[in-house]
Structures are given as structure tokens and as C-alpha cells.
Coordinates of C-alpha atoms in Angstrom, one line a residue:
X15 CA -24.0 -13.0 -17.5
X16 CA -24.8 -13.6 -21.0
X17 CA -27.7 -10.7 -20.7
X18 CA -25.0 -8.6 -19.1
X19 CA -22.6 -9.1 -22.0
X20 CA -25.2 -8.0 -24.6
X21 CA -26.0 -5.4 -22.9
X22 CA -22.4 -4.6 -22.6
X23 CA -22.6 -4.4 -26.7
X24 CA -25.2 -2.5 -26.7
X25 CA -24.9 0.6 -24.8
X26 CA -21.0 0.5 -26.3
X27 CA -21.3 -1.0 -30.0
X28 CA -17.8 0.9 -31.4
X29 CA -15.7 0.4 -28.3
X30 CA -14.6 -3.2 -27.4
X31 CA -13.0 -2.2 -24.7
X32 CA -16.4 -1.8 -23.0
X33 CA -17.4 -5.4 -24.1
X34 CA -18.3 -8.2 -21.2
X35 CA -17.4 -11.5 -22.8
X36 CA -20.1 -14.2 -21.7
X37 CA -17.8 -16.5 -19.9
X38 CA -16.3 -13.8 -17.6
X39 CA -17.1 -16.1 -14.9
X40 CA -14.7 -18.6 -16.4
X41 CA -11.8 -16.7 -17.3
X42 CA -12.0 -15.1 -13.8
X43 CA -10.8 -18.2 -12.3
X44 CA -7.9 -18.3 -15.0
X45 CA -4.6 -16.8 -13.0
X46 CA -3.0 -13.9 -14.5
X47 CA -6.6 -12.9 -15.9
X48 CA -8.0 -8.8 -14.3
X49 CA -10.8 -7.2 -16.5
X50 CA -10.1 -3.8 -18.3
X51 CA -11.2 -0.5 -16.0
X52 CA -13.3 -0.3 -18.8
X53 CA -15.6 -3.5 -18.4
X54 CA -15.4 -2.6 -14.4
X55 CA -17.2 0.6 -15.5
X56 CA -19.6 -1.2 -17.3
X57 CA -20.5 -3.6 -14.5
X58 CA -21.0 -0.5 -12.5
X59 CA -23.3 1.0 -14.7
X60 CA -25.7 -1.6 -15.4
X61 CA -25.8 -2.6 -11.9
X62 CA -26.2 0.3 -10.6
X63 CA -23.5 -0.1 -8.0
X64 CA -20.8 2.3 -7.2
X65 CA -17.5 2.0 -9.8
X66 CA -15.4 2.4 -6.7
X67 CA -17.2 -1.1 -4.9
X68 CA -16.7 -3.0 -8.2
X69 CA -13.0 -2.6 -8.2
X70 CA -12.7 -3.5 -4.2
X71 CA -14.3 -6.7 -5.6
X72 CA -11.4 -6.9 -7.8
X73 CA -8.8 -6.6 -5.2
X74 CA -8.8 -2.5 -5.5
X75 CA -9.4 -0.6 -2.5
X76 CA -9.2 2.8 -3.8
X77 CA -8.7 4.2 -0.3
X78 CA -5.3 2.7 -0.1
X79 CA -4.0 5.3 -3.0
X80 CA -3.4 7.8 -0.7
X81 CA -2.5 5.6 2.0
X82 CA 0.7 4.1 -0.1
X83 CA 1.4 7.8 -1.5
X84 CA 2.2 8.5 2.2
X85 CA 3.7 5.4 3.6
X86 CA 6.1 4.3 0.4
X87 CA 9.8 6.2 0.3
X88 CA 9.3 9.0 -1.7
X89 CA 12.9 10.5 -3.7
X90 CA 11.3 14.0 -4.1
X91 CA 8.5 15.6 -2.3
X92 CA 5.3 14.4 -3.7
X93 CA 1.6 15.3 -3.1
X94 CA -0.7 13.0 -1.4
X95 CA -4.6 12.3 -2.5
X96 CA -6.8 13.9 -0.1
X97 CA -9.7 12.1 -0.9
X98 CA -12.0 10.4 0.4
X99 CA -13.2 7.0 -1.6
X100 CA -15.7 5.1 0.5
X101 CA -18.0 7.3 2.7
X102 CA -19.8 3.5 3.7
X103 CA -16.3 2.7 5.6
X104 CA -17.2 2.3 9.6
X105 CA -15.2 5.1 11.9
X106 CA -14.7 6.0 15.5
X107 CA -16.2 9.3 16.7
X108 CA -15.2 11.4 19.4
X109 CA -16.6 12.9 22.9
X110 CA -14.9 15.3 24.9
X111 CA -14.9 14.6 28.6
X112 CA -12.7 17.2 29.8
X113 CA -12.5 20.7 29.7
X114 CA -8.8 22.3 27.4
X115 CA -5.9 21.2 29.0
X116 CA -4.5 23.7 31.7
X117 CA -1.3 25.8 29.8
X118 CA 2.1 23.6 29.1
X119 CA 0.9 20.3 30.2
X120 CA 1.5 17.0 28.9
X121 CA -1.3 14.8 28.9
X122 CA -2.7 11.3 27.2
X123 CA -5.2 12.4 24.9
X124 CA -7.8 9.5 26.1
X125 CA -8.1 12.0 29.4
X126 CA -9.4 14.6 27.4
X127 CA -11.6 12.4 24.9
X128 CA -12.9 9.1 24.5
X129 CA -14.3 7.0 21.8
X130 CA -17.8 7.6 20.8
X131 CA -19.9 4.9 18.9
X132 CA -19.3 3.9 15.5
X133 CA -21.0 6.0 12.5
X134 CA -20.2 5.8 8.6
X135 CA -18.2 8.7 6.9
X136 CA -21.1 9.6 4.7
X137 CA -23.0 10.2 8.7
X138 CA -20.7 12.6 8.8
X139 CA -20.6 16.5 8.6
X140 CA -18.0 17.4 6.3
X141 CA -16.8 20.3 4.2
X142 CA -17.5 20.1 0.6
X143 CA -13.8 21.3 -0.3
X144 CA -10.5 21.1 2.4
X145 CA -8.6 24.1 2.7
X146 CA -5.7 21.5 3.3
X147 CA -3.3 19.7 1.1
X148 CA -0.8 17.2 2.1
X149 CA 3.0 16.4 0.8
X150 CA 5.7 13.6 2.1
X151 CA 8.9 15.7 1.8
X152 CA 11.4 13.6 0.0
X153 CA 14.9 12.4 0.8
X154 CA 16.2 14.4 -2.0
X155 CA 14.5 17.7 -1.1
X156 CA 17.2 19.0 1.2
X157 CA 16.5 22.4 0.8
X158 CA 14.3 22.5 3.9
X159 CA 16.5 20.7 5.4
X160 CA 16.5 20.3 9.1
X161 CA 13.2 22.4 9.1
X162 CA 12.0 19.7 7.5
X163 CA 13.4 15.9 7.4
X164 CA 12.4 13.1 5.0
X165 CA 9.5 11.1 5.3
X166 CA 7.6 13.1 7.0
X167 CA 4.0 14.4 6.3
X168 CA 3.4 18.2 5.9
X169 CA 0.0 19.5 5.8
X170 CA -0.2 22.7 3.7
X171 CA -2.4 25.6 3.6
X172 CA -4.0 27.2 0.5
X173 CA -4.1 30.0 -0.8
X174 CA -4.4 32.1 -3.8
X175 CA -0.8 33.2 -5.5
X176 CA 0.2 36.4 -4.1
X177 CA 2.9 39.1 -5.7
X178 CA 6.4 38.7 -4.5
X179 CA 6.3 41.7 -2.7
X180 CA 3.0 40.4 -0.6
X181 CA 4.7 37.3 0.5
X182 CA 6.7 37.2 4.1
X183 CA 10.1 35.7 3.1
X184 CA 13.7 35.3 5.0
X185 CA 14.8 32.8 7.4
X186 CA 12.2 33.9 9.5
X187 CA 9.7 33.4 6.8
X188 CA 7.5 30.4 6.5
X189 CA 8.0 27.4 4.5
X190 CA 6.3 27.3 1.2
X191 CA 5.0 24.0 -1.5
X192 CA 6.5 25.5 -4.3
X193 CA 6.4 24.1 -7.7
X194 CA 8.9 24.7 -10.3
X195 CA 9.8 22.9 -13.6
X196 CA 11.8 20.1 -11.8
X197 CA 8.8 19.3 -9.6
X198 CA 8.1 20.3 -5.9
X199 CA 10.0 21.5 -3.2
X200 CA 9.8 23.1 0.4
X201 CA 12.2 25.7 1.2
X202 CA 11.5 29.4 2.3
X203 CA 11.9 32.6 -0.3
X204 CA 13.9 35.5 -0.7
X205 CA 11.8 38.2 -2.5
X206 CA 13.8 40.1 -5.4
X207 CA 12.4 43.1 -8.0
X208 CA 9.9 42.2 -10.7
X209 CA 7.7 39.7 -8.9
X210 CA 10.7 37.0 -9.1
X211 CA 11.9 34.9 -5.8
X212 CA 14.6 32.9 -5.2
X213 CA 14.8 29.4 -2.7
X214 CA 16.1 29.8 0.2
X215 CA 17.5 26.7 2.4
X216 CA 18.5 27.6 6.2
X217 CA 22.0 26.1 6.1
X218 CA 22.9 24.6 3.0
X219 CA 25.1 26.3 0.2
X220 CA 23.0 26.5 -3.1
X221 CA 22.9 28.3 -6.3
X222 CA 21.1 31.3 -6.8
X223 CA 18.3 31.0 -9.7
X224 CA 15.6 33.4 -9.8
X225 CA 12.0 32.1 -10.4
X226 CA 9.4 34.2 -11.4
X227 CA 6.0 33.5 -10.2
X228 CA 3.1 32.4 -12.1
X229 CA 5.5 31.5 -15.0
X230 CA 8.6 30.1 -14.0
X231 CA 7.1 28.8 -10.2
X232 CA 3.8 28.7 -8.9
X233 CA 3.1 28.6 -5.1
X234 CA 1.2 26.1 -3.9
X235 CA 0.6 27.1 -0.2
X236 CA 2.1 27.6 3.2
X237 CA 3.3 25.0 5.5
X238 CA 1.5 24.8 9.1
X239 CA 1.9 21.4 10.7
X240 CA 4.8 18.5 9.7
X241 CA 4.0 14.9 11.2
X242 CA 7.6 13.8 11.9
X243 CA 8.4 9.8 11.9
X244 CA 11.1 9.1 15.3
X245 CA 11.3 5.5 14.6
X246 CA 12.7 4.5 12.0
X247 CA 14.3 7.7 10.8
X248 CA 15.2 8.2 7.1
X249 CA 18.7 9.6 6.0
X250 CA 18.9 13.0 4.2
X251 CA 20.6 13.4 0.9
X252 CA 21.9 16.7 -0.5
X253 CA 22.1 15.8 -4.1
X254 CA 25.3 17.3 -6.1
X255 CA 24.0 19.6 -8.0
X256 CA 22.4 22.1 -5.7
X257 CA 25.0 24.2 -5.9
X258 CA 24.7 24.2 -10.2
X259 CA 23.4 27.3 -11.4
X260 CA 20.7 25.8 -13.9
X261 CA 17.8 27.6 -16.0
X262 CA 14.6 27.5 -15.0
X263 CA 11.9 26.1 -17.7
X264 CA 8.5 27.9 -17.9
X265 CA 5.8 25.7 -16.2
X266 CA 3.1 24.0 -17.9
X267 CA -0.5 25.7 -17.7
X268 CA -2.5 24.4 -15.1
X269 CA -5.7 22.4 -18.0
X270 CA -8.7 20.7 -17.3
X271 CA -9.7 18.1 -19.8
X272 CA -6.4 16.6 -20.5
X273 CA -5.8 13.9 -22.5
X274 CA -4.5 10.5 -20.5
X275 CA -1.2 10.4 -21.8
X276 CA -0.6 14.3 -21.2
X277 CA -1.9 13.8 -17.9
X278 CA 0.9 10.8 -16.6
X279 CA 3.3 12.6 -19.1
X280 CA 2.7 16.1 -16.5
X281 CA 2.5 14.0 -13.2
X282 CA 5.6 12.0 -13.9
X283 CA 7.8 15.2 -14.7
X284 CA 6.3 17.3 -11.3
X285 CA 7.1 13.6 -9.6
X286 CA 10.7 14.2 -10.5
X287 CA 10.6 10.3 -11.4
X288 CA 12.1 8.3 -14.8
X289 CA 10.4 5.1 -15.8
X290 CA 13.1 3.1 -14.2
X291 CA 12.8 5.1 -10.7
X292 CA 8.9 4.3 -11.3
X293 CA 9.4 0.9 -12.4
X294 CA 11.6 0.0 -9.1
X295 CA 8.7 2.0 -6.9
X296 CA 5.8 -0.3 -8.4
X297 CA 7.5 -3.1 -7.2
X298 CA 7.2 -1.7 -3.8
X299 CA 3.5 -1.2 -4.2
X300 CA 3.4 -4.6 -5.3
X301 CA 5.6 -5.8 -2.7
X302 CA 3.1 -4.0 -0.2
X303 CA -0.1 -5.6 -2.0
X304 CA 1.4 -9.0 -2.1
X305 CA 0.7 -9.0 -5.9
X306 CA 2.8 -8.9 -8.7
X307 CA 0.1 -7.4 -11.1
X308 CA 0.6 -4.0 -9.8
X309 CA 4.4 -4.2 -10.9
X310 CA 4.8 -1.5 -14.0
X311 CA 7.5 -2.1 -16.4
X312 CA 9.7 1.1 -17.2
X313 CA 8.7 0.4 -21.0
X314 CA 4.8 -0.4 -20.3
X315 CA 5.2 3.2 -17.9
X316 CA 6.8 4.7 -21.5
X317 CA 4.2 3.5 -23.7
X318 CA 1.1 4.7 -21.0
X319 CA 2.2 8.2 -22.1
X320 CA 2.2 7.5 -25.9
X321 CA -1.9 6.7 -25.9
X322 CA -5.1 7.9 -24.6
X323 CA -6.3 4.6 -23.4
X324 CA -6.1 3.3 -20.4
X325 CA -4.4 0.3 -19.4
X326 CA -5.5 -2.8 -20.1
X327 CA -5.4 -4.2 -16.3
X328 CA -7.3 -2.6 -13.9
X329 CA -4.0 -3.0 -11.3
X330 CA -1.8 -0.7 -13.2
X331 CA -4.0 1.9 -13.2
X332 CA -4.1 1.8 -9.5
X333 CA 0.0 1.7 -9.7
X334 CA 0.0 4.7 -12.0
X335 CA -2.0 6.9 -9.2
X336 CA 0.4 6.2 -6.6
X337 CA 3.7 6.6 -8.6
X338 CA 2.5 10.0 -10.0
X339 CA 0.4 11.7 -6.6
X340 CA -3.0 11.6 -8.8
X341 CA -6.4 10.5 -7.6
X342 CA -8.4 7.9 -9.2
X343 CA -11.3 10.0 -10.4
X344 CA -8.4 12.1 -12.1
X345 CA -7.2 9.3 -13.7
X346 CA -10.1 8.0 -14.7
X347 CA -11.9 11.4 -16.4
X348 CA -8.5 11.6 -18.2
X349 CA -9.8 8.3 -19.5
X350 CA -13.2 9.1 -20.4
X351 CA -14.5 7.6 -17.8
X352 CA -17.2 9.8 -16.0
X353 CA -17.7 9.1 -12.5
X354 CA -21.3 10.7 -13.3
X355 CA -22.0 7.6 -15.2
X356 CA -21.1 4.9 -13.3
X357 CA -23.6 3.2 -10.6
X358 CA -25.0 5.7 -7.8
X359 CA -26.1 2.8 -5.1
X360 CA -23.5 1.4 -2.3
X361 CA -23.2 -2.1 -2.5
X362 CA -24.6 -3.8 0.3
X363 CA -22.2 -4.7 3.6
X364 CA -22.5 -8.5 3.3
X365 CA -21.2 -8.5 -0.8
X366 CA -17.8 -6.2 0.6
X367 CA -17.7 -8.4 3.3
X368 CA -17.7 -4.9 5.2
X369 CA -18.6 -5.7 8.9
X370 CA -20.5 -3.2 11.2
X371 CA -18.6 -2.5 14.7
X372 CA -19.7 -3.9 18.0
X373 CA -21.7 -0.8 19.7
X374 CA -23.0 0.4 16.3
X375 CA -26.1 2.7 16.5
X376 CA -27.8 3.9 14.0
X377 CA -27.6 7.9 13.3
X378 CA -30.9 9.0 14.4
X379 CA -30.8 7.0 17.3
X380 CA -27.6 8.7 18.2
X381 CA -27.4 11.9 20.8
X382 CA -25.2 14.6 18.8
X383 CA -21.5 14.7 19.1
X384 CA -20.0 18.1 19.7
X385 CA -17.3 19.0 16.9
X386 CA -14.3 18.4 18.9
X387 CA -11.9 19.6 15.6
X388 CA -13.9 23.0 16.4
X389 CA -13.8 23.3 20.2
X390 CA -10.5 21.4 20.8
X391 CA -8.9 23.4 18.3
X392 CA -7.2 20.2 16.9
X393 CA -5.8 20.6 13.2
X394 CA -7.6 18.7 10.6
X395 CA -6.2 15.6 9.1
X396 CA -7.7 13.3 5.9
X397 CA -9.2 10.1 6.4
X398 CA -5.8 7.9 5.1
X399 CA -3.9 9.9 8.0
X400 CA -4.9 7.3 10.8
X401 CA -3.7 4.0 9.1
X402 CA -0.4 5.8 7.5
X403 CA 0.6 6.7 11.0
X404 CA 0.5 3.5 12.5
X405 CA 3.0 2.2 9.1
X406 CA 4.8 5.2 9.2
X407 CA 5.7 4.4 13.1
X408 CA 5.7 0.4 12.8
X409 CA 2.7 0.5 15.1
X410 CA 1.0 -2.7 15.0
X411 CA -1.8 -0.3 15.6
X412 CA -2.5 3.5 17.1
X413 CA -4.5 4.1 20.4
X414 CA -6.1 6.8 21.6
X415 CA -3.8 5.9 24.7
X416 CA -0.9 5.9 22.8
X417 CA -1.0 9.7 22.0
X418 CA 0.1 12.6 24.3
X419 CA -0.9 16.0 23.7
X420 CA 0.7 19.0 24.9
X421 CA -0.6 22.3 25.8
X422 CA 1.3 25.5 24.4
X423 CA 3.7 27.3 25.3
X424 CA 5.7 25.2 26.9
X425 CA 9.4 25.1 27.7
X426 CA 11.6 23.0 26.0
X427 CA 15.4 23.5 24.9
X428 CA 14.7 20.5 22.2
X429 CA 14.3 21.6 18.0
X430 CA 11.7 19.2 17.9
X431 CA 9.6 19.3 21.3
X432 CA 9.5 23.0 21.7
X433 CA 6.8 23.2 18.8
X434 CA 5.3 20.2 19.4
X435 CA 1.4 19.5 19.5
X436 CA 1.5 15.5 19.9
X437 CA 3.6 13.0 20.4
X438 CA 3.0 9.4 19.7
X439 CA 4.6 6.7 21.8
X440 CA 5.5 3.0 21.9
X441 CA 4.3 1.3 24.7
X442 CA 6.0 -1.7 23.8
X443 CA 9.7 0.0 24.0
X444 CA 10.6 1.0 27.6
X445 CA 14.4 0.1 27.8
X446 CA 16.4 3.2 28.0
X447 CA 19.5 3.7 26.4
X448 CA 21.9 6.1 24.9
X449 CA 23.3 6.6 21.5
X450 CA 27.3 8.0 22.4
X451 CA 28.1 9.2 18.6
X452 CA 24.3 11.3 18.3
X453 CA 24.2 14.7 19.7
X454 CA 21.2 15.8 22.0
X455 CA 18.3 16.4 19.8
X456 CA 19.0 12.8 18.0
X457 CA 19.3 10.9 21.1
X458 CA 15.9 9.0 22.3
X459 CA 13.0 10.3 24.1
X460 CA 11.1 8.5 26.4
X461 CA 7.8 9.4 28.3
X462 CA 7.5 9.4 32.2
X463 CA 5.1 9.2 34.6
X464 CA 6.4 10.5 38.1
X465 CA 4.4 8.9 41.3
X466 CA 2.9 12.8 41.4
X467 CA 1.0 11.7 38.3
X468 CA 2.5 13.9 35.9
X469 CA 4.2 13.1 32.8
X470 CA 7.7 14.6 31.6
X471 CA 8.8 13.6 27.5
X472 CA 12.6 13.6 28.2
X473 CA 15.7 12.8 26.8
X474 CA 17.4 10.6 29.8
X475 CA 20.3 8.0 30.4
X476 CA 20.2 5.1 32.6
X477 CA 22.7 4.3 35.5
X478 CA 21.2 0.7 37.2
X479 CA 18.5 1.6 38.8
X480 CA 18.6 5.5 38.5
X481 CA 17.2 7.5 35.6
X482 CA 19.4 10.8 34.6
X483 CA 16.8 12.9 32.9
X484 CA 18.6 15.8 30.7
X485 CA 17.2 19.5 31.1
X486 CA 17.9 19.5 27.8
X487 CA 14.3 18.6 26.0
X488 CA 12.3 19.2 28.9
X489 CA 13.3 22.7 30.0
X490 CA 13.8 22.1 33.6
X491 CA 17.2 23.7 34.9
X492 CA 19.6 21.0 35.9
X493 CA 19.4 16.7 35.2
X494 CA 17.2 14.9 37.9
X495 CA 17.9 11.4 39.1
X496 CA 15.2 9.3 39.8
X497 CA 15.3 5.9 40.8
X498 CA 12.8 3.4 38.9
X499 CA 9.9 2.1 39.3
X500 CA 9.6 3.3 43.1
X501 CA 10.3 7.2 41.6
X502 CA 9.0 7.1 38.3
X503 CA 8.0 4.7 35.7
X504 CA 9.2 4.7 31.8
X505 CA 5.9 4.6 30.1
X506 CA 7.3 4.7 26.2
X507 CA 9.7 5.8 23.9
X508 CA 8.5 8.8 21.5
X509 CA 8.3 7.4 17.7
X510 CA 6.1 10.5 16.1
X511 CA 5.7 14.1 16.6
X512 CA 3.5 16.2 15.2
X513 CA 4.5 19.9 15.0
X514 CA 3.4 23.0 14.7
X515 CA 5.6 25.2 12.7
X516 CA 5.9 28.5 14.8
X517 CA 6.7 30.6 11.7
X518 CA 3.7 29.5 9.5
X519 CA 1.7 32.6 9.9
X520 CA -0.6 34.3 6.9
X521 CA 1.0 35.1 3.7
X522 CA -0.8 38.5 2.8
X523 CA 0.3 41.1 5.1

């Protein structure tokens, strides 16, 4: 250590920051103690191991950014990091065993795939650049509101900005990321003269303010699938002042090579966040982390955006990229802190304590896997999607027996159903009941497997023994009573949905 701490002076002789103190191995074990990103990057570099392995040592699993960004109560709609940390973290493939699913059925999806054999990320085939970005609508964004509900996941599609009079707008239009000077919002557009739009909810009064694009609003893409959270649903606000006529600001210029404190000072204001809405969200993260180091002070969150350093514990960097939606490597080259000149080699399994799964081959040994994203036609979703859901639902975990997937078109009377791709189900919840004061599309939804073996996702009551299924979210023309288990057998109630939005078609004529 002491060869490591000259070294540290050497390669760094101006900049303290960068400097290993000898008896790092005794301060480590004092409480309250985290070394500077800084010294992590130096450890990194004269290692030679990867910066993002050094901070898991330290208790910062960088693939848990986007994973919070998705699972913590967002106020306004928020951007989550798409990336993809650690391409050494073991995964599940998939096999098809079954042909595409005939046209309007409802299946389990582990009858048309099973789990393949283990394989690392890096093993895997993936596009240099997504097409994809993803945003958790916030409770405040009520504008698409009940297109869209809070806390749920929207995947949005790319494109390049496109005139006003290019863009397909109107209730029948899709719903577009749009960002404006008060941050980001979903709503669709009405198109007006002189390349200017204005937001357009579906049912709720607001004021009419003009934006003008590429100055006063910039369009960040179309949305094409929402991942909607049944179980534990989350309240929409309409704030007060939607109705206010207010002036839009121009928007900042899109920069590379910002400075750190421009950089948090940009992603708090598009966040729609003050320091003491940031402060009280920190302590979640802690909360989450079970450690208080990760809590940000509203005046520490102030004085981040008054310097170009970064701060001085590693854990309130790793705050700081969930409050404001930005990635690590962003944060860090805002720092001065090249990834390019960190350490290139993985650490080994055994010093990440990172266990290889039971069945695990290695790649050349393995038969190739057909792409079933290509030939299944199943939409793309990041890595942090698969351990967000599970949170997002109170899952303990998610099978590949707990989702059903459903074959288009099919006929359904419900809002959410009738566009649905998946649905995710509780096993554990089979008691049927009704809610008297919800209307139809709010009341529970259960899955049921009829002794014909097929399944019906139905809003139903119970009468003793005897289900009441309701046409109403299954289509079928008047309710059926079925008497259970000899008739039919309540497999789970629905806790996710994943939908595609019918009206999400290209933007360019």
C-alpha cells in the first residue's frame, strides 16, 4: 500500500485529491470513513481493474442507478439510465419451443420459451447504440393523464426533431417525451403556424402556451409501450397551476464538455426538483441502501452546483445520478474523470464474490440461441427492467411462469386489457373480491384457467362457491358463472401490464 500511495503522488503530483494515503487500510476500518471517487480512480488505474469493480468493492453497484431511477416515487417524469454497467453479471437466455401463438390467445409465456443456460452480458450480441429511451411518468405529470398513470415505465422511441407540420398531432395523435423549460412531460400536440405546438391533455382543462420547437421545446421521441404497475397503484395529482397561462423560457443548448456544476445545475432544473425535494428523495435512496451515507443535504446539493469537483464521498455521487436521471460515466467525465483511463481488466469472480450459475457453460461450448427479440417480435427492454419489475409489483421475485402473454387483436371492453401485450400475475393472491366504490376498469383482475385448459384475464365477483365473471374486460357477451375449483381455478390476480399504445405510429408522414 505504501508503493501504491507513491505511486498515487506520482502520476498526480498537483492534485491531492488523487493521493492514496499509506494507511488506507487503517482508516477503512474507521466508521464514517469512504475514499474520494478520485482515489477509487486511482486504484483502478494502477491496478488495472475496471473503475466500475472498484466502487462495487466500496458498496457501489453502479447497475443499481437505473434500477432506483425506476423503482423510487418520481414527482415529475424523469429519464431512466439505459446503461448497462457490468457486462461480467451472469443472465438467463432464452429458447423458443413453440411456434407464435395462434391470434387472440392468452397464454403463460414459459409455453412458448424456456430458460436457456447461463452466459455473461458481454457473451452477448448487442447493439452498439438503443434506439430506445426510458421515462417513469411522474405523479405530477397529469397531462397524460389517464393515457398514462404514475409510476409507470414508458419506453420511448427516437427520433430526429421533425417540423411541426411533419408531426401527427390531435387526440388521435401519439404521445410525445417533450422537454420544455420546466422539465419533461408526456402529453400529445396540437400543431399551430410557424413551427410552434401546443400540449395537449385528453381530458383535463389547461392553459394554452405555445412552444416553439428547437427553442422553446425540443422533442425527445414517441411513446410505444408503457409498463403499468396494478398493485400498488399510485394516486394522480393535477397540480393548480395547469390552468396558469405562464411564459415559456428558451431551453438550454444541448453541450458536451460541461463543467460538473453546470451539469447537476441542468439535470436538477429538467428534474423539476429543489434541494429540499432532492434532499427528502436521498433519504429514500438511503433508506433503500440501508446506509445513511447516501443521504444529501439540501445545502451540500446547493454547494455541488457552486464547484467543479466532485464530491468528496464516493456515495453522494452515486445519490446525485439518481436524483438528477444521469449516468455515472456522465457524471464522472463532467469530473474529469475519463473512463478511457481507468483499469481495462474485469476483476476476477472470486474478489466480487460474483458466483457462476448452476448449469453454466462456457460460450463456445454452447449450441447458438435463436434471437427470440427478433422472431418473437417481443419489444426490447434494458438490463435494470427485470429487477425494477419485480419492486415495482412487490414480487418477491418474477418467473417466467408468472407472465402471460397475449396475442393481438383480441377483444376486450377494458382501457387497459384491450392494448395489452403482457400481463404479470401474483400467484400468491387468489382470493377474489370486489371493490363497491371503484368503477369497472379499477376493479381487480384475476387470471383463470377453465378445466378446457384455457385461460380468461377477467374482472369477476364471487358468490360462495360460484365465480361471476364480467363481459366487461374479457369481451365475451353476457357474465358466466362458474363454480370453483370443479369449473375453473383462480390462478392469480393481475399486478402489471405491459401495453402497447395503439396510437404510437411513425412521426414523419
Amino acid at each position: 500500500m505504501s508503493e501504491v500511495a507513491r505511486n498515487s503522488r506520482v502520476l498526480f503530483p498537483a492534485n491531492a485529491h488523487f493521493h492514496i494515503p499509506p494507511n488506507l487500510y487503517h482508516i477503512l476500518d474507521h466508521r464514517g470513513f469512504s475514499p474520494s471517487i478520485h482515489q477509487v480512480f486511482v486504484l483502478s488505474r494502477l491496478s488495472n481493474y475496471r473503475l466500475l469493480d472498484w466502487l462495487a468493492i466500496f458498496g457501489l453497484v453502479l447497475d443499481d442507478i437505473p434500477r432506483l431511477q425506476a423503482t423510487l416515487p418520481a414527482r415529475y417524469t424523469t429519464l431512466i439510465d439505459e446503461n448497462v454497467y457490468d457486462d461480467q453479471t451472469w443472465v438467463l437466455s432464452f429458447e423458443r419451443i413453440a411456434r407464435r401463438l395462434p391470434p387472440g390467445s392468452l397464454r403463460p409465456l414459459a409455453e412458448w420459451l424456456r430458460l436457456g443456460p447461463p452466459h455473461r452480458l458481454a457473451d452477448k450480441d448487442r447493439r452498439t447504440a438503443s434506439s430506445f429511451l426510458y421515462a417513469k411518468i411522474g405523479c405530477h405529470d397529469a397531462l397524460a393523464f389517464p393515457d398514462l398513470l404514475p409510476g409507470s415505465i414508458v419506453r420511448i422511441a427516437k427520433h430526429d426533431a421533425p417540423a411541426s407540420r411533419e408531426l401527427v398531432t390531435g387526440r388521435d395523435g401519439p404521445l410525445y417525451l417533450v422537454e420544455h423549460s420546466t422539465g419533461l412531460t408526456c402529453s400529445r400536440l396540437h400543431a399551430v403556424a410557424r413551427n410552434r405546438v401546443v400540449l395537449c391533455p385528453t381530458q383535463l382543462a389547461f392553459a394554452h402556451v405555445e412552444l416553439e420547437l428547437g427553442k422553446e421545446a425540443r422533442i425527445v421521441g414517441i411513446a410505444d409501450f408503457e409498463f403499468r404497475p396494478m398493485a400498488v397503484p399510485v394516486s394522480a395529482r393535477v397540480p393548480r397551476n395547469l390552468a396558469d397561462f405562464w411564459i415559456p423560457a428558451p431551453l438550454e443548448m444541448i453541450a458536451r464538455g460541461l463543467r460538473l456544476d453546470d451539469l447537476l445545475r441542468r439535470a436538477r432544473r429538467r428534474s423539476g426538483l429543489t434541494f429540499r425535494e432532492a434532499s427528502a428523495k436521498s433519504a429514500l435512496i438511503a433508506r433503500a441502501l440501508k446506509n445513511e451515507e447516501f443521504f444529501c443535504a439540501a445545502g451540500s446539493l446547493s454547494d455541488y452546483e457552486t464547484t467543479a469537483q466532485a464530491p468528496r464521498h464516493i456515495h453522494k455521487m452515486f445519490s446525485l445520478c439518481i436524483l438528477y436521471s444521469l449516468s455515472a460515466w456522465e457524471f464522472m467525465n463532467a469530473a474529469g474523470l475519463r473512463q478511457s483511463e481507468s483499469g481495462k481488466d474485469a476483476m476476477p469472480d472470486e474478489l466480487l464474490e460474483r458466483i457462476a450459475p448452476v448449469g453454466f457453460q462456457s460460450h463456445a461450448a454452447r449450441a447458438p440461441v435463436a434471437s427470440v427479440q427478433e422472431e418473437a417480435a417481443l419489444p426490447e427492454f434494458p438490463y435494470f427492467f427485470g429487477g425494477a419489475a419485480a419492486e415495482l409489483l412487490k414480487l418477491p421475485h418474477l418467473s417466467i411462469r408468472d407472465i402471460f402473454w397475449i396475442e393481438s387483436p383480441r377483444e376486450s371492453f377494458h382501457p387497459y386489457l384491450s392494448d395489452a401485450a403482457a400481463i404479470i400475475i401474483d400467484r400468491r393472491k387468489k382470493r377474489v373480491r370486489t371493490i363497491p366504490s371503484s368503477p369497472l376498469w379499477a376493479q381487480p383482475t384475476f387470471v383463470l384457467l377453465g378445466r378446457d385448459g384455457k385461460y380468461v384475464c377477467t374482472s369477476c365477483s364471487a358468490d360462495g362457491k360460484m365465480l361471476v365473471m364480467r363481459p366487461f374486460s374479457n369481451g365475451f357477451q353476457r357474465p358466466l358463472r362458474l363454480r370453483t375449483p370443479e369449473q375453473v381455478e383462480v390462478v392469480g390476480r393481475v399486478v402489471g401490464v405491459l401495453r402497447r399504445l395503439s396510437n404510437a405510429r411513425p412521426v414523419i408522414r
